[in-house]
């Protein structure tokens, strides 16, 4: 396949337990897709919100394209996600009842089209985050000890 990963949301993997994932298209303006192809996108606090029977990507920052006019796009505007109607209904139902949220995990180019991977996620508590960090550090120390022998 012809896939180029443009941006990943590392913060999401730290702050959430990631569940099922879906691939969605994004409705973009011309200057936005050019910025994405240049890698000028940040998913730091990006999440997906259902509104009026549609899903929107919020807080994703796509930098202004340098060669566009002074009337370029708003970098933080909400962007509509393109999914099948059944998928949208399924996701909005799961988000509404179980206390889950939809998080954007990565943006990539597939055959020249921008796609976003969204995931059902459940928030981690502070002690969960600390536990993961200590486990990772312990694993690294064990690997070093085995490597040195």
GROMACS .gro file of C-alpha atoms in nm:
model
  149
    1UNK     CA    1   0.000   0.000   0.000
    2UNK     CA    2   0.099   0.358  -0.059
    3UNK     CA    3   0.074   0.503   0.296
    4UNK     CA    4   0.279   0.789   0.443
    5UNK     CA    5   0.224   0.869   0.811
    6UNK     CA    6   0.223   1.246   0.856
    7UNK     CA    7   0.147   1.291   1.228
    8UNK     CA    8   0.081   1.078   1.535
    9UNK     CA    9  -0.081   1.172   1.863
   10UNK     CA   10   0.161   1.038   2.127
   11UNK     CA   11  -0.025   1.226   2.399
   12UNK     CA   12  -0.336   1.015   2.334
   13UNK     CA   13  -0.149   0.691   2.406
   14UNK     CA   14  -0.024   0.841   2.734
   15UNK     CA   15  -0.359   0.982   2.850
   16UNK     CA   16  -0.601   0.712   2.729
   17UNK     CA   17  -0.654   0.339   2.698
   18UNK     CA   18  -0.696   0.299   2.322
   19UNK     CA   19  -0.965   0.058   2.199
   20UNK     CA   20  -1.110   0.001   1.853
   21UNK     CA   21  -0.986   0.218   1.566
   22UNK     CA   22  -1.151   0.345   1.247
   23UNK     CA   23  -1.021   0.512   0.933
   24UNK     CA   24  -1.200   0.830   0.829
   25UNK     CA   25  -1.154   1.079   0.549
   26UNK     CA   26  -1.129   1.450   0.625
   27UNK     CA   27  -1.309   1.731   0.440
   28UNK     CA   28  -1.026   1.978   0.377
   29UNK     CA   29  -0.963   2.299   0.188
   30UNK     CA   30  -0.695   2.315  -0.081
   31UNK     CA   31  -0.441   2.497   0.134
   32UNK     CA   32  -0.498   2.249   0.420
   33UNK     CA   33  -0.413   1.940   0.215
   34UNK     CA   34  -0.098   2.113   0.089
   35UNK     CA   35   0.007   2.187   0.447
   36UNK     CA   36  -0.060   1.824   0.547
   37UNK     CA   37   0.152   1.700   0.257
   38UNK     CA   38   0.432   1.923   0.392
   39UNK     CA   39   0.385   1.762   0.737
   40UNK     CA   40   0.257   2.079   0.905
   41UNK     CA   41  -0.011   1.926   1.125
   42UNK     CA   42  -0.028   1.877   1.500
   43UNK     CA   43  -0.266   1.641   1.679
   44UNK     CA   44  -0.161   1.736   2.034
   45UNK     CA   45  -0.509   1.783   2.183
   46UNK     CA   46  -0.717   1.661   1.889
   47UNK     CA   47  -1.043   1.481   1.957
   48UNK     CA   48  -1.360   1.394   1.769
   49UNK     CA   49  -1.701   1.531   1.864
   50UNK     CA   50  -2.043   1.425   1.733
   51UNK     CA   51  -2.263   1.719   1.632
   52UNK     CA   52  -2.590   1.714   1.435
   53UNK     CA   53  -2.544   1.359   1.307
   54UNK     CA   54  -2.187   1.421   1.189
   55UNK     CA   55  -1.840   1.376   1.338
   56UNK     CA   56  -1.599   1.671   1.357
   57UNK     CA   57  -1.226   1.676   1.426
   58UNK     CA   58  -1.154   1.949   1.682
   59UNK     CA   59  -0.828   2.105   1.810
   60UNK     CA   60  -0.618   1.970   1.524
   61UNK     CA   61  -0.377   2.243   1.415
   62UNK     CA   62  -0.300   2.257   1.042
   63UNK     CA   63  -0.053   2.539   0.975
   64UNK     CA   64  -0.126   2.795   0.706
   65UNK     CA   65   0.024   2.710   0.368
   66UNK     CA   66   0.294   2.964   0.286
   67UNK     CA   67   0.212   2.999  -0.085
   68UNK     CA   68  -0.162   3.053  -0.029
   69UNK     CA   69  -0.321   3.396  -0.025
   70UNK     CA   70  -0.351   3.612   0.285
   71UNK     CA   71  -0.708   3.480   0.318
   72UNK     CA   72  -0.586   3.128   0.397
   73UNK     CA   73  -0.768   2.880   0.619
   74UNK     CA   74  -0.815   2.907   0.996
   75UNK     CA   75  -0.558   2.665   1.148
   76UNK     CA   76  -0.790   2.546   1.428
   77UNK     CA   77  -1.123   2.523   1.245
   78UNK     CA   78  -1.342   2.214   1.301
   79UNK     CA   79  -1.310   1.964   1.016
   80UNK     CA   80  -1.583   1.725   0.911
   81UNK     CA   81  -1.493   1.356   0.910
   82UNK     CA   82  -1.618   1.134   0.630
   83UNK     CA   83  -1.760   0.800   0.748
   84UNK     CA   84  -2.055   0.583   0.654
   85UNK     CA   85  -2.384   0.667   0.826
   86UNK     CA   86  -2.391   0.334   1.015
   87UNK     CA   87  -2.040   0.393   1.148
   88UNK     CA   88  -2.132   0.742   1.267
   89UNK     CA   89  -2.442   0.614   1.448
   90UNK     CA   90  -2.243   0.328   1.602
   91UNK     CA   91  -1.969   0.561   1.729
   92UNK     CA   92  -2.205   0.827   1.866
   93UNK     CA   93  -2.397   0.556   2.052
   94UNK     CA   94  -2.082   0.415   2.212
   95UNK     CA   95  -1.953   0.759   2.309
   96UNK     CA   96  -2.288   0.860   2.461
   97UNK     CA   97  -2.350   0.563   2.686
   98UNK     CA   98  -2.020   0.421   2.811
   99UNK     CA   99  -1.817   0.726   2.908
  100UNK     CA  100  -1.579   0.675   2.619
  101UNK     CA  101  -1.434   0.944   2.396
  102UNK     CA  102  -1.311   0.955   2.037
  103UNK     CA  103  -0.949   1.056   1.991
  104UNK     CA  104  -0.750   1.117   1.672
  105UNK     CA  105  -0.441   0.892   1.689
  106UNK     CA  106  -0.272   0.958   1.356
  107UNK     CA  107  -0.304   1.134   1.021
  108UNK     CA  108  -0.165   0.976   0.707
  109UNK     CA  109  -0.178   1.002   0.330
  110UNK     CA  110  -0.324   0.699   0.153
  111UNK     CA  111  -0.304   0.710  -0.226
  112UNK     CA  112  -0.272   1.090  -0.204
  113UNK     CA  113  -0.580   1.136   0.017
  114UNK     CA  114  -0.562   1.252   0.380
  115UNK     CA  115  -0.704   1.002   0.628
  116UNK     CA  116  -0.730   1.019   1.006
  117UNK     CA  117  -0.732   0.719   1.238
  118UNK     CA  118  -0.978   0.769   1.522
  119UNK     CA  119  -1.002   0.545   1.825
  120UNK     CA  120  -1.247   0.480   2.105
  121UNK     CA  121  -1.057   0.569   2.420
  122UNK     CA  122  -1.109   0.561   2.794
  123UNK     CA  123  -0.922   0.809   3.014
  124UNK     CA  124  -0.640   0.693   3.240
  125UNK     CA  125  -0.612   0.798   3.600
  126UNK     CA  126  -0.289   0.955   3.727
  127UNK     CA  127  -0.183   0.639   3.912
  128UNK     CA  128  -0.234   0.436   3.592
  129UNK     CA  129   0.002   0.668   3.405
  130UNK     CA  130   0.262   0.637   3.682
  131UNK     CA  131   0.231   0.259   3.681
  132UNK     CA  132   0.297   0.243   3.306
  133UNK     CA  133   0.604   0.467   3.341
  134UNK     CA  134   0.752   0.258   3.624
  135UNK     CA  135   0.685  -0.067   3.436
  136UNK     CA  136   0.859   0.073   3.127
  137UNK     CA  137   1.161   0.185   3.333
  138UNK     CA  138   1.186  -0.156   3.501
  139UNK     CA  139   1.176  -0.332   3.163
  140UNK     CA  140   1.455  -0.108   3.035
  141UNK     CA  141   1.670  -0.183   3.339
  142UNK     CA  142   1.617  -0.558   3.294
  143UNK     CA  143   1.713  -0.532   2.926
  144UNK     CA  144   2.031  -0.342   3.018
  145UNK     CA  145   2.122  -0.599   3.282
  146UNK     CA  146   2.074  -0.889   3.039
  147UNK     CA  147   2.267  -0.705   2.767
  148UNK     CA  148   2.566  -0.639   2.993
  149UNK     CA  149   2.608  -1.008   3.091
   0.00000   0.00000   0.00000
